[in-house]
Coordinates of C-alpha atoms and ligand atoms in Angstrom, one line a residue:
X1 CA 0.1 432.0 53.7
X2 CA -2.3 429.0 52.4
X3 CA -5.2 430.0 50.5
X4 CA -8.2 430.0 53.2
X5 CA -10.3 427.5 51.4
X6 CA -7.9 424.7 53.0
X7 CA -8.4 426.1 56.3
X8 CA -9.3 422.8 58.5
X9 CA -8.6 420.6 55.9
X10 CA -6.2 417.9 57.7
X11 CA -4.7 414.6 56.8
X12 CA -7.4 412.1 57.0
X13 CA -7.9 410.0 60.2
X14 CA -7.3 406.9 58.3
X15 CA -3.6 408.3 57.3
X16 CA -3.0 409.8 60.8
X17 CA -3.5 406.4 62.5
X18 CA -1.5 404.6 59.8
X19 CA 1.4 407.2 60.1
X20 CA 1.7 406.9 63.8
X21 CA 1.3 403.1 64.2
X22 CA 5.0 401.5 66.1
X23 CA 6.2 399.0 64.4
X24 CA 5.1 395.4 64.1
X25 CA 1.5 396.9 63.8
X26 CA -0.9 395.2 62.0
X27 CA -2.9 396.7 59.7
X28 CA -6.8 396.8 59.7
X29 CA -6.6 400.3 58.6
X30 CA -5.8 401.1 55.4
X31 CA -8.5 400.2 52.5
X32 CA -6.1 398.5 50.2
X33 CA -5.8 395.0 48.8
X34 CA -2.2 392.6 50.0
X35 CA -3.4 390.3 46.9
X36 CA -1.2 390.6 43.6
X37 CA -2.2 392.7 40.6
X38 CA -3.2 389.8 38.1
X39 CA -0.7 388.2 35.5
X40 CA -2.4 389.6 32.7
X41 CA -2.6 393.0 33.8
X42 CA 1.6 393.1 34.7
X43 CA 2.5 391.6 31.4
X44 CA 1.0 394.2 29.5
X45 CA 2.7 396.9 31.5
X46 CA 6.1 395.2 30.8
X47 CA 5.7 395.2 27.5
X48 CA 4.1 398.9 26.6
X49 CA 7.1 399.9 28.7
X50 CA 9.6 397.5 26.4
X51 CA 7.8 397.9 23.4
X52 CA 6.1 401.4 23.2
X53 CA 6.1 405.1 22.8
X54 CA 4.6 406.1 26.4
X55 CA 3.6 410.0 25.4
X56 CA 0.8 411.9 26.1
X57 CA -2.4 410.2 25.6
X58 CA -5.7 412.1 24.5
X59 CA -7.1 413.9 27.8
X60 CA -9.9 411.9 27.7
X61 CA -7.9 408.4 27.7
X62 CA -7.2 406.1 25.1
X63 CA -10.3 405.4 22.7
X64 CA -9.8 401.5 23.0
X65 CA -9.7 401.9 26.9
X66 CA -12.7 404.7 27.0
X67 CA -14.6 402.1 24.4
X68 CA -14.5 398.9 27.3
X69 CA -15.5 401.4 30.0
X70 CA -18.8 402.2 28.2
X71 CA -19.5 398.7 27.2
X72 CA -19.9 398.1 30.3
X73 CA -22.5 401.0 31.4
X74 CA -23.6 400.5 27.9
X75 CA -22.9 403.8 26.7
X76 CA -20.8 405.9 24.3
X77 CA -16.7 406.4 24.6
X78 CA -17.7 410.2 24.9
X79 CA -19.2 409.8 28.2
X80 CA -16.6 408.5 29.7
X81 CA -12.9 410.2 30.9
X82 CA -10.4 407.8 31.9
X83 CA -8.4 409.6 35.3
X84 CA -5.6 409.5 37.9
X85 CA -7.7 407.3 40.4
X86 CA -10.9 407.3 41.2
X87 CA -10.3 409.8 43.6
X88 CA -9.6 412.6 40.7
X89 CA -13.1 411.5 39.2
X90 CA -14.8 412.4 42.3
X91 CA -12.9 415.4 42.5
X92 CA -13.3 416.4 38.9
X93 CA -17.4 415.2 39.4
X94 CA -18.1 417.3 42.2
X95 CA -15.9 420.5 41.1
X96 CA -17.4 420.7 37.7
X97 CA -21.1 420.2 39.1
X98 CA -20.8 422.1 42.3
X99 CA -21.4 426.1 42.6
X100 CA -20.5 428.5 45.5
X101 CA -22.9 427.6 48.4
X102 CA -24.8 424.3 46.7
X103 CA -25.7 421.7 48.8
X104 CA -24.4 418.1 48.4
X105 CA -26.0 415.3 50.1
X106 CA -23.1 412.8 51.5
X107 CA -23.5 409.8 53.2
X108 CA -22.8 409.4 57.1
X109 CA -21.4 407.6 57.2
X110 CA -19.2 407.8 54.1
X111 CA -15.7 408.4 52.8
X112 CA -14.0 410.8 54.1
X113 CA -13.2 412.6 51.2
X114 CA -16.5 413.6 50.0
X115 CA -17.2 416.4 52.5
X116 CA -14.0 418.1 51.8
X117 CA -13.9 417.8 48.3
X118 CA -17.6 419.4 48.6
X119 CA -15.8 422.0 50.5
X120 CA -13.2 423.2 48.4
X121 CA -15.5 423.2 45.6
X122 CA -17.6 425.9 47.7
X123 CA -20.1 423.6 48.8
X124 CA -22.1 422.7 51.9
X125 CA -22.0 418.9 51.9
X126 CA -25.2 417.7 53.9
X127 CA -25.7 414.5 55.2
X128 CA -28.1 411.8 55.1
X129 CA -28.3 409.5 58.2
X130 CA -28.1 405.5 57.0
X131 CA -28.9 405.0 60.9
X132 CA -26.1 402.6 62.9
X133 CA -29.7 401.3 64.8
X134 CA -30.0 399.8 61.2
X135 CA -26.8 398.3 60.1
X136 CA -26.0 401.3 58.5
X137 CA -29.4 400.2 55.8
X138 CA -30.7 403.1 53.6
X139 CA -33.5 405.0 55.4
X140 CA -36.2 407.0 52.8
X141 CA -37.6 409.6 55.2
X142 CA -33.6 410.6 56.3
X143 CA -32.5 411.2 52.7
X144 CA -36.1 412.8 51.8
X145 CA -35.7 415.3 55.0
X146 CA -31.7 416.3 54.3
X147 CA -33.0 417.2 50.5
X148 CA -34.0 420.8 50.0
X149 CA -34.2 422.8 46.8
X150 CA -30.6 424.0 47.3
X151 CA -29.4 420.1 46.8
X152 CA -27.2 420.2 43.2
X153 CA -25.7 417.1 44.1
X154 CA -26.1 413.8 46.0
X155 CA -23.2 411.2 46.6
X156 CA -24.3 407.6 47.2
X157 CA -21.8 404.5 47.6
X158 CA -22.5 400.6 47.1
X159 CA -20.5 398.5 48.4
X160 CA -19.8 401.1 50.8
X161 CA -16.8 402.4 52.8
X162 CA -16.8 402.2 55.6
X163 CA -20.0 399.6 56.4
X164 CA -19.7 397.2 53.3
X165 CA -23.1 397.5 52.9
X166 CA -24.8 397.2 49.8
X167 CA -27.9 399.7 48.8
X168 CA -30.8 397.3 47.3
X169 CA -32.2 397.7 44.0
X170 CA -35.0 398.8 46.0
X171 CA -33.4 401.2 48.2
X172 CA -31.8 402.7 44.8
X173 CA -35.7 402.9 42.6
X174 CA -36.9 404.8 46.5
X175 CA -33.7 407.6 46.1
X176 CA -34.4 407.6 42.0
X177 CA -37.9 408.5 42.8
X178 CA -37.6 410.8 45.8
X179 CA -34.8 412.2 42.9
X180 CA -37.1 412.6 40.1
X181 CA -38.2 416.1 38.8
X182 CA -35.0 417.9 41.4
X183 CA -32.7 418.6 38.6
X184 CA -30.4 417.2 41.0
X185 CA -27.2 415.1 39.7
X186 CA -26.2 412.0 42.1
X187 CA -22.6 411.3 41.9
X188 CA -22.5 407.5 42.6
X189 CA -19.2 405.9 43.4
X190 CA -19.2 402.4 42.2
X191 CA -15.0 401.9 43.1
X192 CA -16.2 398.8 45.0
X193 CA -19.2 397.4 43.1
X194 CA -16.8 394.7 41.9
X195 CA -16.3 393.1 45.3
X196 CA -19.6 391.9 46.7
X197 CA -20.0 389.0 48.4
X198 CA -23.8 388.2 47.8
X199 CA -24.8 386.5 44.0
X200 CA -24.9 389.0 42.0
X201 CA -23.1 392.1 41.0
X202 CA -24.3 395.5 43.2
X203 CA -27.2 397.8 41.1
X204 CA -26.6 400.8 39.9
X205 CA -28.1 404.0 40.4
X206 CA -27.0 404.7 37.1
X207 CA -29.3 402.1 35.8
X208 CA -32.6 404.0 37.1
X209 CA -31.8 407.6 37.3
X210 CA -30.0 409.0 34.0
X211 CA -28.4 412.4 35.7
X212 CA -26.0 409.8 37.3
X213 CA -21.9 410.1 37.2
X214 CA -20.6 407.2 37.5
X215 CA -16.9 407.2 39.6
X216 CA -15.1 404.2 39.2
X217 CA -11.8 402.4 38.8
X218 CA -9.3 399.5 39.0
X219 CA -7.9 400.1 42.0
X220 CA -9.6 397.8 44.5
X221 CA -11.2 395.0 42.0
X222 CA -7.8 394.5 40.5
X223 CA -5.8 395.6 43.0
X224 CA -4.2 398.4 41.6
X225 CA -4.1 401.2 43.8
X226 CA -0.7 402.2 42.9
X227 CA -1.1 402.4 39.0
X228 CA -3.9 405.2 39.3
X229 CA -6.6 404.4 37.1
X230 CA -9.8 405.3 37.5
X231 CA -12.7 407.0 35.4
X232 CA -15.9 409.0 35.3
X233 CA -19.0 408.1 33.0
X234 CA -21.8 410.7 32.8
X235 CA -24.3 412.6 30.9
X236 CA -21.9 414.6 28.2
X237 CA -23.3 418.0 29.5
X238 CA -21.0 416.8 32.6
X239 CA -17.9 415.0 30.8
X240 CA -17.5 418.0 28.1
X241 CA -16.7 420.3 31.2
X242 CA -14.7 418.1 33.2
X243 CA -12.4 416.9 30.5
X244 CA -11.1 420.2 30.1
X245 CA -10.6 420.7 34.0
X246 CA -9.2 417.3 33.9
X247 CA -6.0 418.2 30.7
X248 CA -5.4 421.0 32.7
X249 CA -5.1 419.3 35.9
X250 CA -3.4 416.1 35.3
X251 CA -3.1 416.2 31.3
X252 CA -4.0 412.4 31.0
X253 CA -3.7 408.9 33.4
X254 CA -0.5 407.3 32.9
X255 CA -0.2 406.0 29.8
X256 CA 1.0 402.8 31.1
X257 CA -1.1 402.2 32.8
X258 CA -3.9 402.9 30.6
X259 CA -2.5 400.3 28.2
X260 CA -2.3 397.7 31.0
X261 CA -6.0 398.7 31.8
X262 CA -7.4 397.3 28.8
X263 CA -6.2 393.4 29.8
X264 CA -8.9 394.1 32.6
X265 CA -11.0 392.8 30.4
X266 CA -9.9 389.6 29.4
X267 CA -11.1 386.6 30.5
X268 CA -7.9 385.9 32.7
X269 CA -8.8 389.6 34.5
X270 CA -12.4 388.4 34.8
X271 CA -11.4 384.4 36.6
X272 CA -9.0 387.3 38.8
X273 CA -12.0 389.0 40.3
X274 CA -13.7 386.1 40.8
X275 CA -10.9 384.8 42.8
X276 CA -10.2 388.2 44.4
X277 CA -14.1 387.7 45.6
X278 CA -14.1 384.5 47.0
X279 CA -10.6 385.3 49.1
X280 CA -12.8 388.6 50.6
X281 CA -15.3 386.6 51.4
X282 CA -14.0 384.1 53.1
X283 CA -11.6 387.1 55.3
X284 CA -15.3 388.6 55.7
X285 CA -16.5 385.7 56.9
X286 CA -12.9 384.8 59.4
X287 CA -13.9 388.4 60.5
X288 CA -17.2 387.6 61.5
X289 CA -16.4 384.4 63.7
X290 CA -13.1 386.1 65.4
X291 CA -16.0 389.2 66.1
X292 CA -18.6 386.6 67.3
X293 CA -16.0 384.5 69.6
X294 CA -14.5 387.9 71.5
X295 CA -18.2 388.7 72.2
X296 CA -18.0 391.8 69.6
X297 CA -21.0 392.7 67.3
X298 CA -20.2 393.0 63.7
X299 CA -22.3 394.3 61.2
X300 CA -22.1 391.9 58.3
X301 CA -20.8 393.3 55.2
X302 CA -21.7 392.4 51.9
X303 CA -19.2 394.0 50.1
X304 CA -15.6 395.8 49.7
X305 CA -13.5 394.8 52.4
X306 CA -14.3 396.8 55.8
X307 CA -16.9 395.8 58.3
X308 CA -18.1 397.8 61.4
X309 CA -17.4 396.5 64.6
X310 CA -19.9 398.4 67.5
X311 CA -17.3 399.2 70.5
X312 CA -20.1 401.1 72.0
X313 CA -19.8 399.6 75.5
X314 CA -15.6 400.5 75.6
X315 CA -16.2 405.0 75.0
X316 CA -15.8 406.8 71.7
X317 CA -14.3 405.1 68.6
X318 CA -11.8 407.7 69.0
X319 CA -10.4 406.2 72.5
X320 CA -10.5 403.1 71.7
X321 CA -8.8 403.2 68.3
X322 CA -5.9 404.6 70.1
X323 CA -6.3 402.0 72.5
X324 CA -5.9 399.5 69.6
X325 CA -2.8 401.5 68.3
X326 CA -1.1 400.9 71.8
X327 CA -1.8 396.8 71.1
X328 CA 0.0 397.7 67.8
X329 CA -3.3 397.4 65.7
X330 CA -4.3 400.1 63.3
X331 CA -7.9 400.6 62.7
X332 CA -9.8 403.7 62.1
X333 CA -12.5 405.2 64.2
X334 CA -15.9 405.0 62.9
X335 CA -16.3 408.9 64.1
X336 CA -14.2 409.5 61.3
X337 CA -16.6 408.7 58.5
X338 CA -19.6 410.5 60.4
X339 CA -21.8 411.0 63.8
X340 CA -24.0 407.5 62.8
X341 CA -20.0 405.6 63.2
X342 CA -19.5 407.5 66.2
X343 CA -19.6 404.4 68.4
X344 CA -18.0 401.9 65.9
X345 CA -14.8 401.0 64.3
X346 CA -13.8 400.0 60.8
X347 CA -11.7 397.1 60.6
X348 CA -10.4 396.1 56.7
X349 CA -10.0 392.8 55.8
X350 CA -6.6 393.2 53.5
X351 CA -4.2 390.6 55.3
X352 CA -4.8 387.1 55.5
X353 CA -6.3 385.1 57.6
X354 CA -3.6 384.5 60.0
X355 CA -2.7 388.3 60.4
X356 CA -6.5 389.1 60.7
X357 CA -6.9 386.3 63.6
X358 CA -3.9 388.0 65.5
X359 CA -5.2 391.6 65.0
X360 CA -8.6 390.8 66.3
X361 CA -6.8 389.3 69.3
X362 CA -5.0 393.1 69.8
X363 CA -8.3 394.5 69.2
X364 CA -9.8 392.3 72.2
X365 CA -6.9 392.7 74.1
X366 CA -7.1 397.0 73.9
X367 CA -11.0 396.8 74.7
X368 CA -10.4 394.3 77.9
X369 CA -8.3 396.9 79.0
X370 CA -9.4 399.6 78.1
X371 CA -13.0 397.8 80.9
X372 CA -13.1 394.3 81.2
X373 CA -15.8 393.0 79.7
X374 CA -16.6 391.4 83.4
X375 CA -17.7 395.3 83.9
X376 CA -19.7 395.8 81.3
X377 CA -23.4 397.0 82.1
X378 CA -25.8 394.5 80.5
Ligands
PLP401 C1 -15.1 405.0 48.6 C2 -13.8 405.3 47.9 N1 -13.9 406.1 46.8 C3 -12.8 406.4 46.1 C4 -11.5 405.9 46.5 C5 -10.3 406.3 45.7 O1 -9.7 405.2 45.1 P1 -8.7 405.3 43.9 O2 -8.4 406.8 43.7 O3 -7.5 404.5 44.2 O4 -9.5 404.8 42.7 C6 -11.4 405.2 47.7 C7 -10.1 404.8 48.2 O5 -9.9 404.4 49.3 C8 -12.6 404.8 48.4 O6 -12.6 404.1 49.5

């Protein structure tokens, strides 16, 4: 009875896990910050809901909000369209850019979203290997050999999902110039370029190749996942089309919280994410020692909140996810994000520190089972 273009398109791993987990489960599966939505942000909700008509806004979002969005890509309010999530940018992004059999280069591993959104959009999404035998690092001659003249579009991510690693200003100038003269359009989602660990803010694609759109949001940096807001900021070839795609698909982004949106950049908002930063951090770095003392190899993130844990020695990331589950700990197998996870598994770093020290001891405790690490070939 469905229309065949969903054929095979399931729930995501990530939400299958989640839904099945007994109770008492910890949770090192879902990608979404425990940490309160700052002060500043709630107060201005409570009082455009006290205080305010909350109709229709334009399509496009409110012109003060839109204006604080392109300050900070340093463009123009009419390249930017304020959306339901970031996840309805990318969808708007790829639909408006992608024709009937186009190519779209997509990470692996990478979000799970981006290959079926490529999908239903009529695309073949194509990866590019950023090899586990290198952290997960950006690899030239893999992106170079996955592009073809068929590529319309390329998704890149930084911080990523699922690795938390970062691609270098370097690594972003090397896919700008393999880029250059293709005609080719990279969607680059920058949802966690807020939450790096390292000294400075994450580069942007955006900043070296100018057929970038730019898919964004609020959700993670000010933990808002709930209040979906997000936006898209691109060439206005891009934004004219997708605007119109967008009123008819979701009219406009709440208006409330659109209006909340704009304390996001106060100064209160701004000491937030600097706080939000330096609690990740140190998780990321509780992570890393409870990894080190169960004798597990993390690869460092240095960004968002997931990191990689290789569980190569225990089977597929599959088997011993659900070995995890059975400990009553959700995490999500690296296979699900792509072959170069295969033999990983993403842990997230939204509980404190207490939580995260007992779920890594249920992680432990599922892999000694599943072969003690006594049996281990070395
Ligand atoms: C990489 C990535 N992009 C986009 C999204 C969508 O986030 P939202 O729609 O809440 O902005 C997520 C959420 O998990 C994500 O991990």
């Amino acid at each position: 009875m469905t229309a065949r273009r969903l054929a095979g398109v399931e729930k995501s791993a990530i939400r299958q896990f989640f839904d099945r987990a007994p109770a008492g489960s910890i949770n090192l599966g879902l990608g979404e910050p425990d940490l309160p939505t700052p002060d500043v942000v709630r107060q201005a909700a409570v009082r455009a809901i006290l205080e305010e008509r909350n109709g229709y806004t334009p399509h496009a979002g409110l012109p003060a909000l839109r204006e604080r969005i392109a300050g900070d890509y340093g463009t123009t309010p009419e390249s930017v369209i304020v959306t339901a999530g970031s996840q309805e940018a990318l969808y708007l992004a790829i639909t408006t850019l992608v024709d009937e059999g186009d190519e779209v280069l997509v990470p692996n591993p990478g979000f799970v979203a981006y290959p079926v959104i490529v999908r239903m959009a009529g695309g073949r999404p194509v990866p590019y290997g950023l090899p586990a035998a290198q952290d997960f690092g950006f690899d030239l001659d893999l992106f170079r050999r996955a592009l073809t003249p068929r590529t319309k579009v390329v998704v890149c991510i930084s911080p990523s999902n699922p690795t938390g690693r970062v691609l270098s200003e370097n690594d972003l100038k090397m896919m700008a110039a393999a880029l250059a003269g293709t005609g080719v359009t990279v969607v680059s989602d920058e949802i966690y370029r807020d939450l790096y660990f390292g000294d400075a803010r994450p580069a942007s694609i955006a900043q070296l190749y100018p057929e970038t759109v730019v898919v964004s949001g609020l959700s993670k940096s000010m933990s808002m996942t709930g209040w979906r807001l997000g936006w898209l900021c691109g060439p206005a070839e891009v934004t004219n089309s997708a605007v119109v795609l967008h009123g008819y698909v979701t009219t406009c982004a709440s208006a409330i919280s659109q209006k909340a949106a704009l304390a996001a950049w106060t100064s209160e908002a701004h000491a937030a994410r600097r706080e939000m930063r330096r609690t990740f951090r140190a998780r990321r770095d509780c992570l890393l020692r409870l990894a080190a003392m169960h004798g597990l190899r993390a690869v460092p993130p240095e960004g968002a909140f997931y990191a990689m844990v290789d569980v190569a020695p225990w089977g597929s990331s599959l088997a011993v996810a659900e070995a995890a589950l059975e400990q009553r700990v959700i995490t999500v197998p690296g296979g699900a994000f792509g072959s170069e996870a295969e033999r990983f598994l993403r842990l997230s770093f939204c509980v404190d520190e207490e939580t995260l020290t007992e779920g890594m001891r249920r992680v432990a405790r599922a892999l000694a089972q599943l072969k003690p690490l006594e049996e281990q070939p070395v």
